Coordinates of C-alpha atoms in Angstrom, one line a residue:
M1 CA -41.5 45.6 14.6
S2 CA -40.4 43.9 11.5
I3 CA -37.6 41.8 14.3
I4 CA -39.7 40.5 15.4
Y5 CA -40.1 38.7 12.7
V6 CA -37.2 37.6 11.7
L7 CA -35.9 37.3 15.7
I8 CA -39.1 34.6 16.6
P9 CA -37.7 31.9 14.4
I10 CA -33.7 32.7 15.0
A11 CA -35.3 32.0 18.8
I12 CA -37.9 29.5 17.6
L13 CA -34.7 27.2 16.1
F14 CA -32.2 27.8 18.7
V15 CA -34.0 26.3 21.0
C16 CA -35.0 23.7 18.9
F17 CA -31.3 22.8 18.3
A18 CA -30.9 22.6 22.0
V19 CA -33.7 20.3 22.7
A20 CA -32.1 18.1 20.3
A21 CA -29.4 18.4 21.7
F22 CA -30.5 17.3 25.3
F23 CA -32.1 14.2 23.8
W24 CA -29.3 13.3 22.1
A25 CA -26.7 13.6 24.9
V26 CA -29.5 11.5 26.7
R27 CA -29.9 8.9 24.7
S28 CA -26.2 8.2 24.4
R29 CA -25.8 7.7 28.1
Q30 CA -24.2 11.4 29.0
Y31 CA -25.0 11.5 32.3
D32 CA -25.3 8.1 33.7
D33 CA -22.5 8.3 36.0
L34 CA -21.7 12.0 37.0
D35 CA -19.6 11.4 40.0
R36 CA -17.0 8.7 38.2
E37 CA -14.6 11.9 36.2
G38 CA -16.1 14.0 39.7
Y39 CA -13.7 11.4 41.7
S40 CA -11.6 10.5 39.1
I41 CA -9.1 14.0 39.5
L42 CA -9.0 12.7 43.7
F43 CA -7.4 10.1 42.3
D44 CA -4.2 9.0 40.9
E45 CA -4.5 6.4 37.3
K46 CA -1.6 4.0 38.9
D47 CA -2.4 1.4 41.2
P48 CA -0.3 1.9 44.3
K49 CA 0.6 -1.8 45.2
N50 CA 2.0 -2.4 41.7
K51 CA 4.5 0.2 41.9
P52 CA 7.8 -0.6 40.1

């Protein structure tokens, strides 16, 4: 039963860290454009019109 006194504060710290990380990601605009990175792997970096 005494292990609960250790696990509950540890769980609360993990939740606080996860919430802080989520709000940091939202504040630093990590979730603004989710589609661009997904499409970037489908297309080449170079423009085919400018082939040397």
